[in-house]
Amino acid sequence: MSTTLKIAIVGASGGIGAALLDQLVDRADVAVIHATYFKSPAGSALGNISNFGNKTSVVWRELDATDDLSVKEWLADVGSIDWVINCVGMLHTQDNKPEKTVRQLDADHFAASMNINCLPTLLLAKYAAAALKGTDNGVFATVSARVGSIEDNQLGGWYSYRASKAALNMALKCLSIEWQRTLKNVRVLALHPGTTESRLSEPFQRNVPEGSLFTAEKTARLLLVQLDAAKNLPTGRFIAYDGQEIPW
Ligand SMILES: NC(=O)c1ccc[n+]([C@@H]2O[C@H](COP(=O)([O-])OP(=O)(O)OC[C@H]3O[C@@H](n4cnc5c(N)ncnc54)[C@H](OP(=O)(O)O)[C@@H]3O)[C@@H](O)[C@H]2O)c1
Protein backbone atom coordinates (compact mmCIF):
# COMPACT_ATOMS: atom_id res chain seq x y z
CA MET A 1 0.00 0.00 0.00
CA SER A 2 1.43 3.40 -0.87
CA THR A 3 0.99 6.37 1.48
CA THR A 4 -1.49 8.35 -0.52
CA LEU A 5 -4.47 9.42 1.55
CA LYS A 6 -4.57 12.95 2.91
CA ILE A 7 -7.30 13.15 5.52
CA ALA A 8 -8.98 15.95 7.50
CA ILE A 9 -10.78 15.01 10.73
CA VAL A 10 -12.85 17.80 12.21
CA GLY A 11 -13.67 17.26 15.90
CA ALA A 12 -10.77 14.84 16.36
CA SER A 13 -10.78 15.63 20.10
CA GLY A 14 -14.19 13.98 20.59
CA GLY A 15 -14.91 10.33 21.35
CA ILE A 16 -15.52 9.14 17.79
CA GLY A 17 -13.14 11.60 16.11
CA ALA A 18 -10.24 10.63 18.37
CA ALA A 19 -10.83 6.92 17.77
CA LEU A 20 -10.84 7.46 14.00
CA LEU A 21 -7.60 9.40 14.31
CA ASP A 22 -6.00 6.65 16.42
CA GLN A 23 -6.77 4.03 13.79
CA LEU A 24 -5.96 6.08 10.72
CA VAL A 25 -2.58 7.14 12.06
CA ASP A 26 -1.49 3.50 12.11
CA ARG A 27 -2.40 2.85 8.49
CA ALA A 28 0.27 2.53 5.85
CA ASP A 29 -1.92 4.15 3.18
CA VAL A 30 -2.38 7.42 5.10
CA ALA A 31 0.16 10.15 4.42
CA VAL A 32 -1.11 13.00 6.58
CA ILE A 33 -4.02 13.73 8.92
CA HIS A 34 -5.16 17.28 9.59
CA ALA A 35 -6.98 17.09 12.92
CA THR A 36 -8.97 19.77 14.68
CA TYR A 37 -10.11 20.38 18.23
CA PHE A 38 -12.27 23.14 19.65
CA LYS A 39 -12.32 23.51 23.44
CA SER A 40 -10.94 20.18 24.55
CA PRO A 41 -7.29 20.32 25.61
CA ALA A 42 -6.76 16.82 24.15
CA GLY A 43 -5.83 18.15 20.76
CA SER A 44 -3.51 20.87 21.92
CA ALA A 45 -1.79 18.53 24.38
CA LEU A 46 -0.99 16.09 21.59
CA GLY A 47 0.74 18.69 19.48
CA ASN A 48 1.96 17.71 16.04
CA ILE A 49 2.86 14.05 15.76
CA SER A 50 5.12 12.53 13.18
CA ASN A 51 4.86 8.78 13.09
CA PHE A 52 8.06 7.99 11.25
CA GLY A 53 7.32 4.25 11.38
CA ASN A 54 4.58 4.55 8.79
CA LYS A 55 5.19 8.12 7.57
CA THR A 56 1.82 9.42 8.80
CA SER A 57 1.98 12.91 10.24
CA VAL A 58 -0.78 14.53 12.29
CA VAL A 59 -1.18 18.28 12.13
CA TRP A 60 -3.45 19.69 14.85
CA ARG A 61 -5.37 22.94 14.64
CA GLU A 62 -7.77 24.68 16.98
CA LEU A 63 -10.92 25.31 14.95
CA ASP A 64 -14.40 26.65 15.57
CA ALA A 65 -16.11 24.78 12.75
CA THR A 66 -19.09 27.16 12.86
CA ASP A 67 -16.91 30.14 11.93
CA ASP A 68 -16.76 30.80 8.19
CA LEU A 69 -13.40 32.60 8.12
CA SER A 70 -11.71 30.06 10.41
CA VAL A 71 -12.83 27.14 8.22
CA LYS A 72 -11.72 29.00 5.10
CA GLU A 73 -8.26 29.76 6.50
CA TRP A 74 -7.77 26.22 7.84
CA LEU A 75 -8.64 24.53 4.55
CA ALA A 76 -6.47 26.97 2.62
CA ASP A 77 -3.57 25.84 4.82
CA VAL A 78 -4.49 22.15 4.48
CA GLY A 79 -4.20 22.20 0.68
CA SER A 80 -5.18 19.13 -1.37
CA ILE A 81 -7.14 16.46 0.43
CA ASP A 82 -8.80 13.07 -0.18
CA TRP A 83 -11.10 12.53 2.79
CA VAL A 84 -12.94 15.00 5.01
CA ILE A 85 -14.56 13.42 8.09
CA ASN A 86 -16.65 15.73 10.23
CA CYS A 87 -17.19 14.42 13.79
CA VAL A 88 -18.41 17.67 15.33
CA GLY A 89 -21.68 17.51 17.20
CA MET A 90 -23.74 18.51 20.22
CA LEU A 91 -26.69 16.81 21.93
CA HIS A 92 -26.92 18.39 25.36
CA THR A 93 -25.38 21.10 27.49
CA GLN A 94 -25.27 21.57 31.25
CA ASP A 95 -28.53 23.55 31.07
CA ASN A 96 -30.34 21.76 28.26
CA LYS A 97 -31.12 18.06 27.96
CA PRO A 98 -32.84 16.68 24.84
CA GLU A 99 -36.51 17.70 24.91
CA LYS A 100 -39.09 15.09 25.95
CA THR A 101 -41.90 17.45 24.93
CA VAL A 102 -42.05 20.56 22.78
CA ARG A 103 -42.89 22.50 25.96
CA GLN A 104 -39.20 22.11 26.93
CA LEU A 105 -37.93 23.76 23.74
CA ASP A 106 -35.37 26.50 24.40
CA ALA A 107 -34.75 28.89 21.50
CA ASP A 108 -31.05 29.37 22.24
CA HIS A 109 -30.43 25.62 22.56
CA PHE A 110 -32.31 25.02 19.31
CA ALA A 111 -30.20 27.65 17.51
CA ALA A 112 -26.97 26.25 18.99
CA SER A 113 -27.92 22.73 17.87
CA MET A 114 -28.54 23.88 14.31
CA ASN A 115 -25.30 25.86 14.37
CA ILE A 116 -23.08 23.03 15.63
CA ASN A 117 -24.75 20.01 14.02
CA CYS A 118 -25.48 21.38 10.56
CA LEU A 119 -23.52 24.51 9.66
CA PRO A 120 -19.96 23.07 9.85
CA THR A 121 -20.71 20.56 7.09
CA LEU A 122 -21.80 23.33 4.74
CA LEU A 123 -18.79 25.50 5.56
CA LEU A 124 -16.45 22.53 5.13
CA ALA A 125 -18.05 21.73 1.77
CA LYS A 126 -17.80 25.35 0.66
CA TYR A 127 -14.07 25.52 1.29
CA ALA A 128 -13.02 21.87 0.76
CA ALA A 129 -14.37 21.68 -2.79
CA ALA A 130 -11.19 23.14 -4.27
CA ALA A 131 -9.00 20.91 -2.10
CA LEU A 132 -10.89 17.78 -3.26
CA LYS A 133 -10.57 18.55 -6.99
CA GLY A 134 -7.53 16.35 -7.57
CA THR A 135 -8.57 13.23 -5.66
CA ASP A 136 -9.46 9.93 -7.30
CA ASN A 137 -10.74 8.41 -4.01
CA GLY A 138 -12.63 11.23 -2.33
CA VAL A 139 -14.87 10.96 0.71
CA PHE A 140 -16.78 13.79 2.35
CA ALA A 141 -18.49 12.27 5.38
CA THR A 142 -20.26 13.72 8.39
CA VAL A 143 -21.24 11.78 11.47
CA SER A 144 -24.99 12.31 11.58
CA ALA A 145 -27.41 10.19 13.64
CA ARG A 146 -30.23 7.76 12.89
CA VAL A 147 -32.57 10.02 14.89
CA GLY A 148 -32.15 12.60 12.10
CA SER A 149 -34.11 10.34 9.76
CA ILE A 150 -37.64 11.66 9.27
CA GLU A 151 -38.98 8.34 8.00
CA ASP A 152 -37.36 6.33 10.81
CA ASN A 153 -38.79 8.55 13.55
CA GLN A 154 -41.10 6.40 15.69
CA LEU A 155 -40.62 8.00 19.13
CA GLY A 156 -40.65 11.78 18.62
CA GLY A 157 -38.96 14.07 21.17
CA TRP A 158 -35.36 15.36 21.01
CA TYR A 159 -36.62 18.25 18.87
CA SER A 160 -33.43 20.29 18.62
CA TYR A 161 -31.11 17.35 17.97
CA ARG A 162 -33.42 15.55 15.54
CA ALA A 163 -34.20 18.74 13.60
CA SER A 164 -30.54 19.74 13.37
CA LYS A 165 -29.50 16.28 12.16
CA ALA A 166 -32.38 16.25 9.64
CA ALA A 167 -31.14 19.63 8.38
CA LEU A 168 -27.62 18.21 8.19
CA ASN A 169 -28.89 15.25 6.19
CA MET A 170 -30.63 17.55 3.72
CA ALA A 171 -27.42 19.56 3.33
CA LEU A 172 -25.48 16.36 2.58
CA LYS A 173 -28.11 15.13 0.12
CA CYS A 174 -28.01 18.47 -1.76
CA LEU A 175 -24.22 18.37 -1.78
CA SER A 176 -24.13 14.85 -3.17
CA ILE A 177 -26.32 15.97 -6.08
CA GLU A 178 -24.25 19.09 -6.79
CA TRP A 179 -20.94 17.24 -6.62
CA GLN A 180 -22.11 14.50 -9.00
CA ARG A 181 -21.66 17.22 -11.60
CA THR A 182 -18.52 18.91 -10.31
CA LEU A 183 -16.63 16.46 -8.06
CA LYS A 184 -17.39 13.05 -9.52
CA ASN A 185 -14.65 11.30 -7.52
CA VAL A 186 -15.98 12.36 -4.14
CA ARG A 187 -18.55 10.24 -2.25
CA VAL A 188 -20.77 12.25 0.09
CA LEU A 189 -21.97 10.27 3.11
CA ALA A 190 -24.07 10.76 6.24
CA LEU A 191 -22.94 8.23 8.86
CA HIS A 192 -24.83 6.79 11.81
CA PRO A 193 -22.23 5.55 14.30
CA GLY A 194 -24.46 3.55 16.64
CA THR A 195 -24.67 4.51 20.29
CA THR A 196 -21.06 5.04 21.27
CA GLU A 197 -19.32 5.76 24.56
CA SER A 198 -18.43 9.46 24.56
CA ARG A 199 -19.14 12.70 26.40
CA LEU A 200 -22.14 13.24 24.13
CA SER A 201 -23.84 9.93 24.97
CA GLU A 202 -22.72 9.71 28.61
CA PRO A 203 -26.05 10.78 30.25
CA PHE A 204 -28.03 8.28 28.14
CA GLN A 205 -25.85 5.19 28.28
CA ARG A 206 -27.83 3.43 31.04
CA ASN A 207 -30.90 3.28 28.74
CA VAL A 208 -29.01 1.41 26.01
CA PRO A 209 -29.81 -2.32 25.74
CA GLU A 210 -26.97 -4.60 26.78
CA GLY A 211 -24.49 -5.17 23.97
CA SER A 212 -25.68 -2.13 21.99
CA LEU A 213 -23.30 0.43 23.46
CA PHE A 214 -20.15 0.52 21.34
CA THR A 215 -16.72 1.61 22.43
CA ALA A 216 -15.41 4.46 20.30
CA GLU A 217 -12.70 2.08 19.07
CA LYS A 218 -15.35 -0.33 17.72
CA THR A 219 -17.37 2.46 16.11
CA ALA A 220 -14.29 3.87 14.39
CA ARG A 221 -13.31 0.43 13.10
CA LEU A 222 -16.78 -0.13 11.63
CA LEU A 223 -17.04 3.36 10.14
CA LEU A 224 -13.65 2.98 8.46
CA VAL A 225 -14.89 -0.18 6.72
CA GLN A 226 -17.68 1.97 5.24
CA LEU A 227 -15.32 4.79 4.24
CA ASP A 228 -12.91 2.37 2.57
CA ALA A 229 -15.76 0.80 0.59
CA ALA A 230 -17.23 4.15 -0.49
CA LYS A 231 -15.19 4.51 -3.69
CA ASN A 232 -17.04 1.64 -5.38
CA LEU A 233 -20.51 2.61 -4.17
CA PRO A 234 -22.89 5.47 -5.06
CA THR A 235 -22.61 8.89 -3.49
CA GLY A 236 -25.42 10.47 -1.43
CA ARG A 237 -26.07 7.66 1.05
CA PHE A 238 -27.15 7.78 4.70
CA ILE A 239 -25.64 4.64 6.19
CA ALA A 240 -25.19 3.02 9.58
CA TYR A 241 -21.93 1.63 11.01
CA ASP A 242 -22.73 -1.76 9.44
CA GLY A 243 -23.41 -0.37 5.97
CA GLN A 244 -27.19 -0.60 6.32
CA GLU A 245 -28.94 2.16 4.35
CA ILE A 246 -31.11 4.43 6.51
CA PRO A 247 -34.03 6.28 4.90
CA TRP A 248 -33.38 10.01 4.81
N1 LIG B 1 -21.89 9.03 20.72
C1 LIG B 1 -23.02 8.60 20.19
O1 LIG B 1 -23.69 7.68 20.72
C2 LIG B 1 -23.53 9.18 18.90
C3 LIG B 1 -24.68 8.61 18.31
C4 LIG B 1 -25.16 9.16 17.12
C5 LIG B 1 -24.49 10.22 16.53
N2 LIG B 1 -23.38 10.74 17.13
C6 LIG B 1 -22.70 11.88 16.48
O2 LIG B 1 -21.32 11.61 16.38
C7 LIG B 1 -20.59 12.85 16.34
C8 LIG B 1 -19.41 12.75 17.31
O3 LIG B 1 -19.95 12.64 18.62
P1 LIG B 1 -19.12 12.08 19.88
O4 LIG B 1 -19.99 11.05 20.48
O5 LIG B 1 -17.72 11.75 19.49
O6 LIG B 1 -19.21 13.37 20.82
P2 LIG B 1 -18.09 14.18 21.65
O7 LIG B 1 -17.13 13.24 22.26
O8 LIG B 1 -18.87 15.09 22.52
O9 LIG B 1 -17.32 15.02 20.50
C9 LIG B 1 -17.85 16.19 19.94
C10 LIG B 1 -16.78 16.88 19.12
O10 LIG B 1 -17.33 18.08 18.57
C11 LIG B 1 -16.36 19.11 18.74
N3 LIG B 1 -17.01 20.41 18.65
C12 LIG B 1 -18.10 20.86 19.33
N4 LIG B 1 -18.40 22.11 18.95
C13 LIG B 1 -17.48 22.46 18.01
C14 LIG B 1 -17.25 23.62 17.23
N5 LIG B 1 -18.04 24.71 17.31
N6 LIG B 1 -16.21 23.62 16.36
C15 LIG B 1 -15.42 22.54 16.24
N7 LIG B 1 -15.58 21.41 16.95
C16 LIG B 1 -16.60 21.38 17.84
C17 LIG B 1 -15.74 18.81 20.08
O11 LIG B 1 -14.52 19.53 20.22
P3 LIG B 1 -13.87 19.85 21.69
O12 LIG B 1 -14.05 18.62 22.54
O13 LIG B 1 -12.44 20.13 21.39
O14 LIG B 1 -14.60 21.03 22.23
C18 LIG B 1 -15.54 17.30 19.95
O15 LIG B 1 -14.37 17.04 19.21
C19 LIG B 1 -21.63 13.94 16.67
O16 LIG B 1 -22.03 14.57 15.49
C20 LIG B 1 -22.79 13.17 17.27
O17 LIG B 1 -24.02 13.84 17.08
C21 LIG B 1 -22.88 10.25 18.29
XYZ file of N, CA and C and ligand atoms in Angstrom, residues 10-18 36-43 63-67 86-92 115-117 120 142-147 161 165 168 191-202 205 213-214 216, ligand 1:
222
model
N -12.390 16.638 11.461
C -12.854 17.804 12.213
C -13.551 17.274 13.469
N -13.160 17.812 14.639
C -13.666 17.255 15.899
C -12.907 16.001 16.283
N -11.602 16.015 16.049
C -10.767 14.836 16.364
C -10.469 14.731 17.857
N -10.940 15.682 18.637
C -10.780 15.631 20.098
C -11.958 14.942 20.771
N -13.014 14.633 20.019
C -14.189 13.980 20.593
C -14.020 12.469 20.636
N -15.002 11.784 21.197
C -14.906 10.335 21.347
C -14.699 9.630 20.018
N -15.590 9.857 19.078
C -15.522 9.144 17.792
C -14.382 9.680 16.935
N -14.216 10.998 16.917
C -13.142 11.595 16.114
C -11.771 11.124 16.552
N -11.551 11.061 17.858
C -10.235 10.634 18.372
C -9.968 9.170 18.036
N -8.604 18.553 13.955
C -8.970 19.771 14.678
C -9.604 19.458 16.034
N -9.426 20.405 16.948
C -10.109 20.377 18.232
C -10.731 21.759 18.416
N -11.619 21.846 19.395
C -12.269 23.136 19.647
C -11.907 23.599 21.054
N -12.588 23.070 22.081
C -12.316 23.512 23.440
C -11.542 22.482 24.240
N -11.584 21.249 23.791
C -10.941 20.185 24.547
C -9.429 20.354 24.493
N -8.754 20.199 25.628
C -7.292 20.319 25.607
C -6.604 19.120 24.970
N -7.386 18.047 24.679
C -6.757 16.825 24.151
C -5.927 17.112 22.903
N -6.515 17.887 22.012
C -5.830 18.151 20.760
C -4.554 18.949 20.957
N -9.984 24.820 15.970
C -10.925 25.306 14.952
C -12.342 25.387 15.510
N -12.953 26.541 15.358
C -14.396 26.648 15.566
C -15.032 26.385 14.203
N -15.609 25.200 14.057
C -16.111 24.779 12.747
C -17.394 25.499 12.348
N -17.916 26.364 13.223
C -19.089 27.162 12.856
C -18.684 28.556 12.365
N -17.389 28.810 12.319
C -16.909 30.144 11.934
C -16.375 30.123 10.497
N -16.190 14.761 9.240
C -16.648 15.735 10.234
C -17.305 15.007 11.409
N -16.685 15.100 12.570
C -17.189 14.423 13.789
C -17.682 15.419 14.821
N -17.936 16.634 14.397
C -18.409 17.672 15.328
C -19.887 17.432 15.641
N -20.260 17.647 16.886
C -21.681 17.514 17.202
C -21.996 17.896 18.628
N -23.280 18.132 18.884
C -23.743 18.511 20.223
C -25.151 17.959 20.428
N -25.364 17.332 21.586
C -26.689 16.813 21.933
C -27.275 17.551 23.132
N -26.429 17.779 24.131
C -26.924 18.395 25.359
C -25.871 19.362 25.886
N -26.598 25.263 14.689
C -25.305 25.858 14.373
C -24.192 24.810 14.410
N -24.197 23.975 15.443
C -23.082 23.030 15.630
C -23.288 21.749 14.819
N -24.531 21.296 14.686
C -24.754 20.007 14.022
C -24.911 20.096 12.515
N -21.335 23.415 10.204
C -19.957 23.069 9.849
C -19.835 22.255 8.557
N -19.950 13.113 7.089
C -20.258 13.722 8.385
C -20.944 12.681 9.256
N -20.549 12.661 10.530
C -21.244 11.783 11.465
C -22.572 12.448 11.812
N -23.633 11.835 11.315
C -24.988 12.307 11.576
C -25.562 11.478 12.719
N -26.798 11.056 12.625
C -27.410 10.187 13.644
C -28.705 9.635 13.063
N -29.002 8.376 13.391
C -30.234 7.761 12.892
C -31.467 8.590 13.281
N -31.403 9.237 14.448
C -32.568 10.020 14.887
C -32.826 11.246 14.002
N -32.117 18.254 18.550
C -31.114 17.349 17.974
C -31.636 16.717 16.684
N -30.076 17.379 12.935
C -29.497 16.277 12.156
C -30.279 16.068 10.851
N -28.935 18.681 8.655
C -27.619 18.210 8.193
C -27.783 17.212 7.043
N -23.256 9.469 8.133
C -22.945 8.227 8.861
C -23.691 8.175 10.188
N -24.295 7.019 10.459
C -24.833 6.788 11.810
C -23.855 5.867 12.541
N -23.293 6.334 13.667
C -22.228 5.550 14.303
C -22.714 4.457 15.252
N -24.015 4.426 15.554
C -24.461 3.550 16.645
C -24.187 4.257 17.965
N -24.874 3.841 19.009
C -24.667 4.515 20.292
C -23.276 4.152 20.806
N -22.484 5.194 21.036
C -21.058 5.037 21.271
C -20.654 5.755 22.551
N -19.810 5.125 23.328
C -19.319 5.757 24.562
C -18.580 7.054 24.224
N -19.084 8.157 24.753
C -18.431 9.462 24.558
C -19.081 10.445 25.513
N -18.535 11.648 25.572
C -19.145 12.702 26.404
C -20.585 12.953 25.975
N -20.812 12.910 24.670
C -22.136 13.236 24.132
C -23.203 12.235 24.587
N -22.841 10.960 24.641
C -23.843 9.926 24.968
C -23.872 9.597 26.457
N -22.922 10.130 27.218
C -22.720 9.714 28.608
C -24.017 9.715 29.441
N -26.389 6.531 28.505
C -25.849 5.186 28.277
C -26.600 4.107 29.057
N -24.134 -0.761 23.265
C -23.298 0.430 23.461
C -21.882 0.115 22.982
N -21.467 0.800 21.942
C -20.153 0.525 21.339
C -19.063 1.346 22.027
N -15.762 3.595 21.437
C -15.408 4.462 20.301
C -14.467 3.726 19.350
N -21.887 9.030 20.725
C -23.021 8.595 20.187
O -23.694 7.679 20.717
C -23.528 9.179 18.898
C -24.679 8.615 18.312
C -25.157 9.155 17.123
C -24.486 10.217 16.527
N -23.375 10.745 17.126
C -22.705 11.880 16.483
O -21.323 11.612 16.378
C -20.590 12.848 16.341
C -19.412 12.755 17.309
O -19.946 12.637 18.621
P -19.119 12.075 19.883
O -19.992 11.048 20.483
O -17.721 11.754 19.490
O -19.207 13.367 20.818
P -18.091 14.178 21.647
O -17.134 13.241 22.258
O -18.866 15.093 22.516
O -17.319 15.020 20.503
C -17.845 16.189 19.941
C -16.784 16.876 19.121
O -17.327 18.078 18.574
C -16.358 19.107 18.736
N -17.012 20.415 18.654
C -18.103 20.859 19.327
N -18.397 22.112 18.948
C -17.482 22.459 18.012
C -17.248 23.621 17.229
N -18.039 24.712 17.309
N -16.213 23.623 16.357
C -15.418 22.540 16.243
N -15.577 21.409 16.950
C -16.598 21.381 17.840
C -15.742 18.813 20.080
O -14.518 19.529 20.219
P -13.869 19.851 21.686
O -14.051 18.616 22.535
O -12.437 20.134 21.393
O -14.604 21.030 22.235
C -15.545 17.303 19.949
O -14.370 17.044 19.214
C -21.625 13.943 16.667
O -22.032 14.575 15.490
C -22.786 13.172 17.268
O -24.017 13.841 17.076
C -22.880 10.247 18.293
